Coordinates of C-alpha atoms in Angstrom, one line a residue:
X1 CA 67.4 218.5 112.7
X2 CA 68.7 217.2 109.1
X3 CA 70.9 214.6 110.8
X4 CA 68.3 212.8 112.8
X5 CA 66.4 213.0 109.5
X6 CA 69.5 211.4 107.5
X7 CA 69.9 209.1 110.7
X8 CA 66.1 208.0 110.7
X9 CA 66.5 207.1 106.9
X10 CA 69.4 205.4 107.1
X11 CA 72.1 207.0 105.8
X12 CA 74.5 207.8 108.2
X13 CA 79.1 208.2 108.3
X14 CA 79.7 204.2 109.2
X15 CA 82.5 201.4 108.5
X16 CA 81.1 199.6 106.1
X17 CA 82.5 196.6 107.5
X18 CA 80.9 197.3 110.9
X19 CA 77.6 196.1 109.3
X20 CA 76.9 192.4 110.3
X21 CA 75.1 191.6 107.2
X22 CA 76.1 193.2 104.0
X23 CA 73.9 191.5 100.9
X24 CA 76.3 191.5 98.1
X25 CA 79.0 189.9 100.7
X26 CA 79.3 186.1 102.5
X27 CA 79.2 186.3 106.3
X28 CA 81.8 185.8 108.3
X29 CA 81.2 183.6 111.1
X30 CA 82.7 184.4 114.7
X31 CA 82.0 186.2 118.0
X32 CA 85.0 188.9 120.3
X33 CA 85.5 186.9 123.3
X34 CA 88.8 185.7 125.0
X35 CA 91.2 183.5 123.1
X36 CA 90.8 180.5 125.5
X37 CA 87.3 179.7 124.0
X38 CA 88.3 180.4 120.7
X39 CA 90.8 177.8 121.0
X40 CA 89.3 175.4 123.5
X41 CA 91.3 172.2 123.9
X42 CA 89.3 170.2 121.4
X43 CA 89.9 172.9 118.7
X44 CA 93.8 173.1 119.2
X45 CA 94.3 169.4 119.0
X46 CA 92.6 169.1 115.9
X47 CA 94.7 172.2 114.4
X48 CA 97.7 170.4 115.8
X49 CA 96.5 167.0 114.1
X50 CA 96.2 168.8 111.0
X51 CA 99.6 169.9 111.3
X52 CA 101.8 166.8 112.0
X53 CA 99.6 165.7 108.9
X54 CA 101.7 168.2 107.0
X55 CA 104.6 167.5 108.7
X56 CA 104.5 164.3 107.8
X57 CA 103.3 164.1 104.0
X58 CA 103.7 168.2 102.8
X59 CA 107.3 169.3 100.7
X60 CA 106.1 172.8 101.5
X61 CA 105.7 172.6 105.3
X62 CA 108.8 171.0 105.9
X63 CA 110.4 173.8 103.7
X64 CA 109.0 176.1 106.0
X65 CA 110.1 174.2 109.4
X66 CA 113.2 174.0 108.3
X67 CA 113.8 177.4 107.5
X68 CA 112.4 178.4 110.7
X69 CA 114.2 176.3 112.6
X70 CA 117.8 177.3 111.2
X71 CA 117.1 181.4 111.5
X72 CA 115.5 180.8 114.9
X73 CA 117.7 178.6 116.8
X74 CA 120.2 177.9 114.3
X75 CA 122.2 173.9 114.0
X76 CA 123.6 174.6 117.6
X77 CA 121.2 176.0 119.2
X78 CA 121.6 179.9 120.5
X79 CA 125.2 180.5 122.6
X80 CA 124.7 181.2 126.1
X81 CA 127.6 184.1 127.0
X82 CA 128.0 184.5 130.4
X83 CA 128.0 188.5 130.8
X84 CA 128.8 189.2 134.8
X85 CA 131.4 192.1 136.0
X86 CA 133.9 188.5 137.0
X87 CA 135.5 188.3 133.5
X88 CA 137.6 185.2 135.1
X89 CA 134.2 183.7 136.5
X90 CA 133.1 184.1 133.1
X91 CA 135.6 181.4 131.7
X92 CA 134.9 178.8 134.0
X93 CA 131.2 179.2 133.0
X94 CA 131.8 178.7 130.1
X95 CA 134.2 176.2 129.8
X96 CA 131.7 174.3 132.4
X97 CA 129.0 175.1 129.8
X98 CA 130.5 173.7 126.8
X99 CA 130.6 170.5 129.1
X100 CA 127.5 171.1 130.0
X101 CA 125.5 170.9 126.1
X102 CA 126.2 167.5 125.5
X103 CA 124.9 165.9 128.7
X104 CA 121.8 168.4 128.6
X105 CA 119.3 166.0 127.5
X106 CA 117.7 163.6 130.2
X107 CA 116.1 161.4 127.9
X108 CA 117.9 161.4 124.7
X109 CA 121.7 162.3 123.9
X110 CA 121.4 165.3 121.5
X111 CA 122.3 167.3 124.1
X112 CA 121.0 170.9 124.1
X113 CA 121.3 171.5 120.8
X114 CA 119.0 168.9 120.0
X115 CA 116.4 170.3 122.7
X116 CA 116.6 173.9 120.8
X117 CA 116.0 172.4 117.6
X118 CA 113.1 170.3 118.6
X119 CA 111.8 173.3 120.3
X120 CA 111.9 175.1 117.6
X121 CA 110.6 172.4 115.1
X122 CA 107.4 171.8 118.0
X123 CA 107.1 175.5 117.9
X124 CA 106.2 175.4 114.2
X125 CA 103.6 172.7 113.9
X126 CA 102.5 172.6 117.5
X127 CA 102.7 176.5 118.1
X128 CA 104.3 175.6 121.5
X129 CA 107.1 173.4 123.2
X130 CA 107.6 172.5 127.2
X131 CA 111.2 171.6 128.7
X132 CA 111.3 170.1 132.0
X133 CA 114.0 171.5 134.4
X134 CA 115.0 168.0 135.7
X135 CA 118.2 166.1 137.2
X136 CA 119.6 165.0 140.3
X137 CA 122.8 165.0 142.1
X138 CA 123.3 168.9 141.2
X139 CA 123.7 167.7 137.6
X140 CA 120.7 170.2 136.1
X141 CA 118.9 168.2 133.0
X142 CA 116.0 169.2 130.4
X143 CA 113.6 167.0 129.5
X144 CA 111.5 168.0 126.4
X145 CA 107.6 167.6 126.5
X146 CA 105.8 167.3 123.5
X147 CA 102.2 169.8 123.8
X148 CA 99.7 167.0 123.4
X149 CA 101.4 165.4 126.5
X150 CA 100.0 168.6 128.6
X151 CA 96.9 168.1 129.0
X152 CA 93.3 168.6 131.8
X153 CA 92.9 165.3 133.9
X154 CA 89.7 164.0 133.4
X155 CA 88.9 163.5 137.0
X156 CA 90.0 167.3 136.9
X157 CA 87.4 168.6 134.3
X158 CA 85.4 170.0 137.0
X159 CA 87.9 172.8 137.3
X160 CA 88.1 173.2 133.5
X161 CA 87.8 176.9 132.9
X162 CA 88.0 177.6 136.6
X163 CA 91.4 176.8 138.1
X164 CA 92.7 174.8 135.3
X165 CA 92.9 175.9 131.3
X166 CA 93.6 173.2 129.2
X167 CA 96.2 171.4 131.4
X168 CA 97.6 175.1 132.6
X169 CA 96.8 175.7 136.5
X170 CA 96.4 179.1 136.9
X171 CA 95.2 181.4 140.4
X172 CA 93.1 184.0 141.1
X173 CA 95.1 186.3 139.0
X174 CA 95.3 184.3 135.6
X175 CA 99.0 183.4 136.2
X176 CA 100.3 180.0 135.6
X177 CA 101.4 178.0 139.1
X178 CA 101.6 174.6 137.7
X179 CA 101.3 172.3 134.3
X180 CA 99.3 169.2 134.7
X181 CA 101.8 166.8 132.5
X182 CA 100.7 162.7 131.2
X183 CA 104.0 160.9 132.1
X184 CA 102.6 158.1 131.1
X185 CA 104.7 155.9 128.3
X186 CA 102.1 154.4 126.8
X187 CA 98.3 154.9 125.6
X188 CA 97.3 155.3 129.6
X189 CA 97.0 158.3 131.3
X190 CA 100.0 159.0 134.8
X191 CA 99.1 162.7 135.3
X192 CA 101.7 164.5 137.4
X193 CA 101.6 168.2 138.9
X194 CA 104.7 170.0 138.2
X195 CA 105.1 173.6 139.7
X196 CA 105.5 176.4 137.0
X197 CA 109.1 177.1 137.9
X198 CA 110.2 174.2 137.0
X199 CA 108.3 174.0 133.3
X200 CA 109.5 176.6 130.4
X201 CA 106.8 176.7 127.9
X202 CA 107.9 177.8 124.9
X203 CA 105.2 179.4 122.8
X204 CA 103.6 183.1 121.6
X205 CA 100.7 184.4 122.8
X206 CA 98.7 186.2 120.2
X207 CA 96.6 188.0 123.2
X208 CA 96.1 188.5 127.0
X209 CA 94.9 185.6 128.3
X210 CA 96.2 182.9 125.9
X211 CA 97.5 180.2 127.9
X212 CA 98.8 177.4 124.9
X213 CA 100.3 178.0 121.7
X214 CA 98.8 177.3 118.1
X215 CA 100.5 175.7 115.2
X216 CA 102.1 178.1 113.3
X217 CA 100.4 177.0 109.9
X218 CA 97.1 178.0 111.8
X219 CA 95.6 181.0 109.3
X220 CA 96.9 179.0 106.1
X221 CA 95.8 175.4 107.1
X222 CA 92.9 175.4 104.6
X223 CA 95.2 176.8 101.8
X224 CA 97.6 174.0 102.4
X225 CA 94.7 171.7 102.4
X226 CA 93.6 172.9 99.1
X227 CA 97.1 172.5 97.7
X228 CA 97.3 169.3 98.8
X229 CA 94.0 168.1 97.1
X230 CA 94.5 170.0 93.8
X231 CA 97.8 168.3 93.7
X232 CA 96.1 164.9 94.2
X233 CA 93.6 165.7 91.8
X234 CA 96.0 167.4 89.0
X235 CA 98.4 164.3 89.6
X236 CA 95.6 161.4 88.9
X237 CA 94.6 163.5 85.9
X238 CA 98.1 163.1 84.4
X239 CA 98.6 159.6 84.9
X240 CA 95.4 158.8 83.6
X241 CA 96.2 161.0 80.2
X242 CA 99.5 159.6 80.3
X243 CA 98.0 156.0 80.8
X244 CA 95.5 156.4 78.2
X245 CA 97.9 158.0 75.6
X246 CA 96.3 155.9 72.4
X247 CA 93.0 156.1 70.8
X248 CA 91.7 154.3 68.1
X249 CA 88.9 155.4 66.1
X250 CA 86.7 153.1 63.6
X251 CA 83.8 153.0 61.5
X252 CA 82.0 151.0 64.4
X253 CA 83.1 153.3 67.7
X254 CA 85.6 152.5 70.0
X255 CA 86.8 149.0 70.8
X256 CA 84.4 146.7 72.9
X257 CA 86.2 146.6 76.8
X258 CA 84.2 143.1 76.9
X259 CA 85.8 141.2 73.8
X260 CA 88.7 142.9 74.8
X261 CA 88.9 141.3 78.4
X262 CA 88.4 138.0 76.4
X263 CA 90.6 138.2 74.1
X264 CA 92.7 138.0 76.9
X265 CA 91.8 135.3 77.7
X266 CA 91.8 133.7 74.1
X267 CA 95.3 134.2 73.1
X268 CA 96.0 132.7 70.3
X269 CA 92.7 133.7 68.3
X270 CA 93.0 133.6 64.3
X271 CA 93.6 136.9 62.6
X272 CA 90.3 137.5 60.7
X273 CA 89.4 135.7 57.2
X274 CA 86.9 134.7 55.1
X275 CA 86.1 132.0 57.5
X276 CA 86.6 134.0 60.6
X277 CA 84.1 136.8 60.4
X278 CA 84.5 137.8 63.8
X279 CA 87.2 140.4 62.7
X280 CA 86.5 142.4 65.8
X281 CA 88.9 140.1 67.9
X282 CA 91.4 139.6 65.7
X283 CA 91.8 143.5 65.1
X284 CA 92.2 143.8 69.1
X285 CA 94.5 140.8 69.3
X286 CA 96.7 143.2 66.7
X287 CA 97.2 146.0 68.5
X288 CA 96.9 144.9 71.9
X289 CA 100.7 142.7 70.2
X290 CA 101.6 145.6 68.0
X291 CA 101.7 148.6 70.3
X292 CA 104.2 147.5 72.3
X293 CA 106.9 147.5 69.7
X294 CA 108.4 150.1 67.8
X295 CA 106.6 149.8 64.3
X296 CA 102.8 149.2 63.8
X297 CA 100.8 149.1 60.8
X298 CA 96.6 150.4 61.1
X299 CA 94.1 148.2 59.6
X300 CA 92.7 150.0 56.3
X301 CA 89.6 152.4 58.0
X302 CA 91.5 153.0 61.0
X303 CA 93.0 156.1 62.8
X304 CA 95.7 155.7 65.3
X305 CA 95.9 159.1 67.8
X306 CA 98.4 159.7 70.2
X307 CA 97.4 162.2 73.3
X308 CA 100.4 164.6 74.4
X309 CA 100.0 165.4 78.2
X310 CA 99.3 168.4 79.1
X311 CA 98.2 168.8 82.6
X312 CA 98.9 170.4 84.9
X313 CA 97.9 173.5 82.8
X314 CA 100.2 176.6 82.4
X315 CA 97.3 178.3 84.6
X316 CA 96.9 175.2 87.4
X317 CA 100.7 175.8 87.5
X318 CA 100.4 179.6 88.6
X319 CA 97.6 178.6 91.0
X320 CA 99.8 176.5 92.5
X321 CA 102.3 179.3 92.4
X322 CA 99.5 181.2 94.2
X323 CA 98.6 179.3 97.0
X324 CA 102.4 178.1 97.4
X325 CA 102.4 182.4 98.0
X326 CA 99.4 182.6 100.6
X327 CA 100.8 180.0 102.5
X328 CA 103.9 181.7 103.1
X329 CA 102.6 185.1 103.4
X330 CA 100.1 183.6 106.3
X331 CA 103.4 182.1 108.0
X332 CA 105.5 185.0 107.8
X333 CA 108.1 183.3 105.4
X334 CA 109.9 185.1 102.2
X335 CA 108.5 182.4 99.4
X336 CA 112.2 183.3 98.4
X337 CA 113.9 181.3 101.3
X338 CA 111.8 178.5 100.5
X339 CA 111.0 178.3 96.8
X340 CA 114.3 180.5 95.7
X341 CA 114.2 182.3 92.0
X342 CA 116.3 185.1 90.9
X343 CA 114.9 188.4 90.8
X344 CA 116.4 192.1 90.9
X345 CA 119.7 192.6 93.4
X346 CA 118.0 195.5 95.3
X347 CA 114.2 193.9 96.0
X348 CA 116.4 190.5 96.8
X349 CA 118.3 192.4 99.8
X350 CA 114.9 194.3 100.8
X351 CA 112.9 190.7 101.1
X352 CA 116.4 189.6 103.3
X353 CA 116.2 192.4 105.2
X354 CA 112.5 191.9 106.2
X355 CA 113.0 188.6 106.5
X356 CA 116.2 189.3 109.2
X357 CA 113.7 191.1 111.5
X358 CA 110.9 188.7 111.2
X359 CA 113.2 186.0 112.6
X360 CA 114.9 188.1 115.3
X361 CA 111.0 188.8 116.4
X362 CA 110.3 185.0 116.9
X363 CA 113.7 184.6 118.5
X364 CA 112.3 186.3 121.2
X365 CA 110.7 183.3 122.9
X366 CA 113.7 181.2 122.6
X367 CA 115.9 183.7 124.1
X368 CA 113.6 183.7 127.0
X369 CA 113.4 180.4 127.5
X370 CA 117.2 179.8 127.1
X371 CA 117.8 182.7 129.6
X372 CA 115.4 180.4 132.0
X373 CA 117.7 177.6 131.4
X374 CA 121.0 179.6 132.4
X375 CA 119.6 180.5 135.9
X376 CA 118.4 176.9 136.2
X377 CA 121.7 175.3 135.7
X378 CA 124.1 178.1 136.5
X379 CA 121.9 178.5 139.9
X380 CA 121.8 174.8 140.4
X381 CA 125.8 174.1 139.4
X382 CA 127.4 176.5 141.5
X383 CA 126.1 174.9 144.2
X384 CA 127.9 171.5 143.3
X385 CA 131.2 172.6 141.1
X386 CA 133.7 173.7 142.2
X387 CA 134.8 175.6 139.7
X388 CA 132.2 178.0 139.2
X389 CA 131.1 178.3 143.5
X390 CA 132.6 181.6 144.3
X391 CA 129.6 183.5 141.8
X392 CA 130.1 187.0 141.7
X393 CA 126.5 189.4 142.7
X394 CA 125.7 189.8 139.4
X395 CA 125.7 186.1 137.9
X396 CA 122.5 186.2 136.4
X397 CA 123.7 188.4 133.7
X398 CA 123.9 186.6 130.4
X399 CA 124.1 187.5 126.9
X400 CA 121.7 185.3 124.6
X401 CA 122.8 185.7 120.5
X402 CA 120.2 184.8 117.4
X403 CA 122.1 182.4 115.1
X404 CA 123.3 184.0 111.9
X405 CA 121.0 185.7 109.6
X406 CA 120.0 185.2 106.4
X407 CA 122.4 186.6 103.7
X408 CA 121.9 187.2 99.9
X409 CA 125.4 189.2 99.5
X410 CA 128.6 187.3 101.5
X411 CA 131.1 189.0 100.4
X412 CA 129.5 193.0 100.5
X413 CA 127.7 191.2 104.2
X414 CA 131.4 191.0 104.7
X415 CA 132.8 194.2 104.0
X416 CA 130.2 195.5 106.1
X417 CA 130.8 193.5 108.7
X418 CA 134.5 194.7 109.2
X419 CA 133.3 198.5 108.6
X420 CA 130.9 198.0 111.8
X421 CA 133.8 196.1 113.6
X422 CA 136.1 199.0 113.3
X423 CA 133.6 201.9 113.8
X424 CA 132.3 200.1 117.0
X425 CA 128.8 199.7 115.7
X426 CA 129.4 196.0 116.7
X427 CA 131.3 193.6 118.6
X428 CA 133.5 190.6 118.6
X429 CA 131.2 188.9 120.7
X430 CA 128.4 189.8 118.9
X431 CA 129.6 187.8 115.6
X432 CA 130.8 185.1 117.0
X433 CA 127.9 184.5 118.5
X434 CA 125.5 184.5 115.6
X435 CA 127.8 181.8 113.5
X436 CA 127.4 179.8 116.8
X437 CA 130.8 180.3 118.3
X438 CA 132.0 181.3 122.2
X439 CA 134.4 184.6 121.1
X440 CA 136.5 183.8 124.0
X441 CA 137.4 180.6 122.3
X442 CA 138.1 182.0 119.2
X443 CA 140.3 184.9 120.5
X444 CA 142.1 182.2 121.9
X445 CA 142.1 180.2 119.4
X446 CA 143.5 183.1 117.0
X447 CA 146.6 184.0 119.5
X448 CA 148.1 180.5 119.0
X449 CA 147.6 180.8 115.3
X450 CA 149.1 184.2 115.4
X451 CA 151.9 182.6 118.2
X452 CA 152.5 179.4 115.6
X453 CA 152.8 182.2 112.5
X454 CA 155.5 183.7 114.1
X455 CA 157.7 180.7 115.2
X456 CA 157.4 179.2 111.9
X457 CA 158.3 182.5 110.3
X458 CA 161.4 182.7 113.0
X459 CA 162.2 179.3 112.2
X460 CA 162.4 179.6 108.2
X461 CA 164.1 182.9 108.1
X462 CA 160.7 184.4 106.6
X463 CA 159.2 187.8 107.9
X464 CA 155.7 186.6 109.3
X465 CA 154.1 189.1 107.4
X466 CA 154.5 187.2 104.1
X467 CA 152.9 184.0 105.7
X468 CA 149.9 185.9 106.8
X469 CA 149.8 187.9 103.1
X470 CA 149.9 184.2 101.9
X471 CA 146.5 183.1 103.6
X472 CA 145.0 186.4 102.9
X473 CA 145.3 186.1 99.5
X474 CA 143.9 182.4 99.2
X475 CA 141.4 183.3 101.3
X476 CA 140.5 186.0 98.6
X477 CA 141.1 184.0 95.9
X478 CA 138.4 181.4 96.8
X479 CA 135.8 184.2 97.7
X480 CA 136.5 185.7 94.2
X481 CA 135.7 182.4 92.7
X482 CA 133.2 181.6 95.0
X483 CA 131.3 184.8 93.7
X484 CA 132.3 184.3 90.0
X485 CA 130.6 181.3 90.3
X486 CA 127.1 182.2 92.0
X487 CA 126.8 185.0 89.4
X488 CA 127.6 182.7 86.6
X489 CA 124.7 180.3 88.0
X490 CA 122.4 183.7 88.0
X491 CA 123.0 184.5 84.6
X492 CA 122.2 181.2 83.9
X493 CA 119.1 181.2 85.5
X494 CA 118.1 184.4 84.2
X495 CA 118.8 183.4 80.2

């Protein structure tokens, strides 16, 4: 009975933030419905205009982008390691692969690395990135389509929402079975049909039923606006104090803008005299010729004041600080790998660590997508060479690697390193592949050097043990330097 009584007045055991209207708070505009009309296809292009603004004219986007790109992908793009039971089928792969990268491109010759970059560039300020599994001939080819180039026909807008979802065909299940792509190389529009095995769309969905991607720099676009603007306004501030450095201050007010435009214009006035009363003039035709030079002398009455710029303020400057922050936090960024200062050891390797598993998380996409292009050109290959025909059951298996890391500590990263090595907790393979490199090339690689050692060692009458003590120690030697040095520059910093 006493809590319908509390319930009829009002008071009741409630999230506060369930209320709709709360009169000591703004409301928050929006509606729960499915992501495809949040983000209809007029919305998404104007959040990825936005963001090839930025791309184009913002130091801090591109700061961003490029440190996504290099923990994502990394310069070479991530190492396909073929990983069937056929260790000897496994060479050929990949000795047909390394062939392989540089031809990978249909349109340009960047080869695959280029693609994975550009993917991952795309990813960042268009939220999404499509390759085309192309090629002829049994040579397999990508071709990489940019997301504005996806896209609902207009004599297909009839099926918008229906069968089609912003240039996605989907059936009666909400799969994708096709993209509608504008081939078209100039303003026109060539719309072609192209099944959804042969597209890889690159992009995160943020919920069921997401069907495109969103730039990245989505939640933080209006902070990156607001940057942008204080910085215009805070820059024309300072020229115009820095412009207007001197004022001169007289009995009468400030000087007349109007005899001083034609005074200009009347260059070789008189100073002023007895006969010349209009002194006026002559006292502007003085200092617009005396400040100039080095030395000036003030008419008697007259107070020369020079203006020290001080904008932006100490406290624009931390507001800058501030949103340079947000806009990180809203990406998923450390501010540290963009904007690096020196702080405490510990926190450093904490914010590295977080940072390591942020970037492995939006690998994820990529190694999918690169997995895609194995089978395609693996599956399409072995059908044509040769070398790699006689596939073993399991030739699907592959092993995709993250490029390397980020690493505050190279030198205790590298103890480490060999401490996992020799406990097992990691494998040869598994480095290699994040610097970028095929291990069975570099095992190679490291028997001839070992082979080499020992003939040189046979041919001077040396015990190949010294030779190999030798580059050990150099190699130390530079890393101790190496070290020396970076502290040196953090004391630095720090004083």
């Amino acid at each position: 009975m006493l809590k319908r009584f509390l319930n009829w007045l009002g008071i009741q055991n409630r999230y506060e933030a369930g209320r709709r209207w709360q009169k000591d708070r703004t409301y928050l505009h929006g509606w729960v419905q499915d992501p495809r009309f949040d983000a209809d296809q007029a919305t998404r292009l104007e959040l990825v205009r936005k963001s090839r603004w930025f791309e184009k004219n913002d130091a801090l986007a591109q700061g961003l982008a490029e440190v996504f790109t290099e923990f994502t992908v990394g310069a070479y793009g991530p190492i396909i390691t073929p990983a069937s039971s056929d260790d000897e089928w496994n060479q050929r792969v990949s000795e047909y692969l390394s062939e392989w990268y540089s031809l990978a491109d249909m349109v340009t010759r960047q080869g695959y690395a280029g693609i994975m970059t550009t993917a991952a560039w795309r990813r960042f300020f268009d939220g999404e990135f499509f390759i085309l599994k192309t090629g002829s001939s049994g040579k397999p080819r990508l071709q990489g389509i940019a997301s504005h180039r996806v896209a609902t026909p207009a004599d297909k807008i009839d099926q918008e929402g229906r069968t089609i979802i912003d240039g996605v065909v989907i059936d009666s299940r909400g799969r994708p079975t096709g993209y509608w792509i504008n081939t078209s190389t100039d303003d026109r529009e060539n719309f072609e049909l192209r099944p959804a095995d042969q597209v890889i769309h690159i992009f995160e969905p943020e919920s069921p039923g997401q069907y495109r991607g969103l730039p990245m720099l989505t939640p933080v676009m209006n902070d990156l606006h607001d940057l942008a603007d204080l910085f215009m306004l805070e820059m024309a501030a300072a020229k115009v104090q820095s412009k207007d450095a001197i004022v001169i201050k007289n009995q009468s007010g400030a000087l007349n803008r109007d005899k001083l435009h034609r005074q200009r214009l009347l260059p070789n006035l008189a100073p002023a005299t007895a006969e010349n009363p209009d002194e006026s003039k002559a006292r502007q035709l003085y200092y617009q010729k005396a400040f100039p030079g080095r030395t000036i002398a003030a008419y008697v009455g007259d107070e020369v004041q020079m203006l020290a710029s001080n904008r932006p303020s100490v406290t624009t400057q931390w507001f800058f600080d501030y949103l340079a922050q947000r806009v990180c936090m809203g990406v998923g960024i450390s501010k540290m790998l963009v904007l690096p200062w020196s702080i405490q050891g510990t926190i450093g390797r904490g914010e590295y660590e977080r940072s390591r598993n942020y970037f492995l998380s939006r690998f994820v996409p990529f190694a999918s997508a690169v997995q895609q292009i194995y089978w395609y050109v693996i599956g399409t290959a072995r059908f044509s060479d040769p070398r790699i025909a006689d596939a073993p059951m399991d030739w699907t298996r592959v092993t995709i690697r993250p490029p390397r890391t980020v690493n505050v500590d190279a030198g205790r990263n590298s103890a480490a390193t060999i401490a996992d090595l020799e406990s097992g907790l990691t494998t040869i393979e598994e480095q290699y592949s994040m610097r970028g490199l095929d291990w069975r090339e570099q095992l190679r690689q490291r028997a001839k050097e070992e082979k080499f050692i020992d003939q040189l060692a046979k041919e001077e009458g040396l015990d190949p043990s010294r030779i190999r003590r030798a580059i050990a120690d150099s190699l130390k030697a530079g890393m101790q330097t190496e070290r020396e040095s970076r502290e040196r520059e953090e004391l630095e910093a720090v004083q």
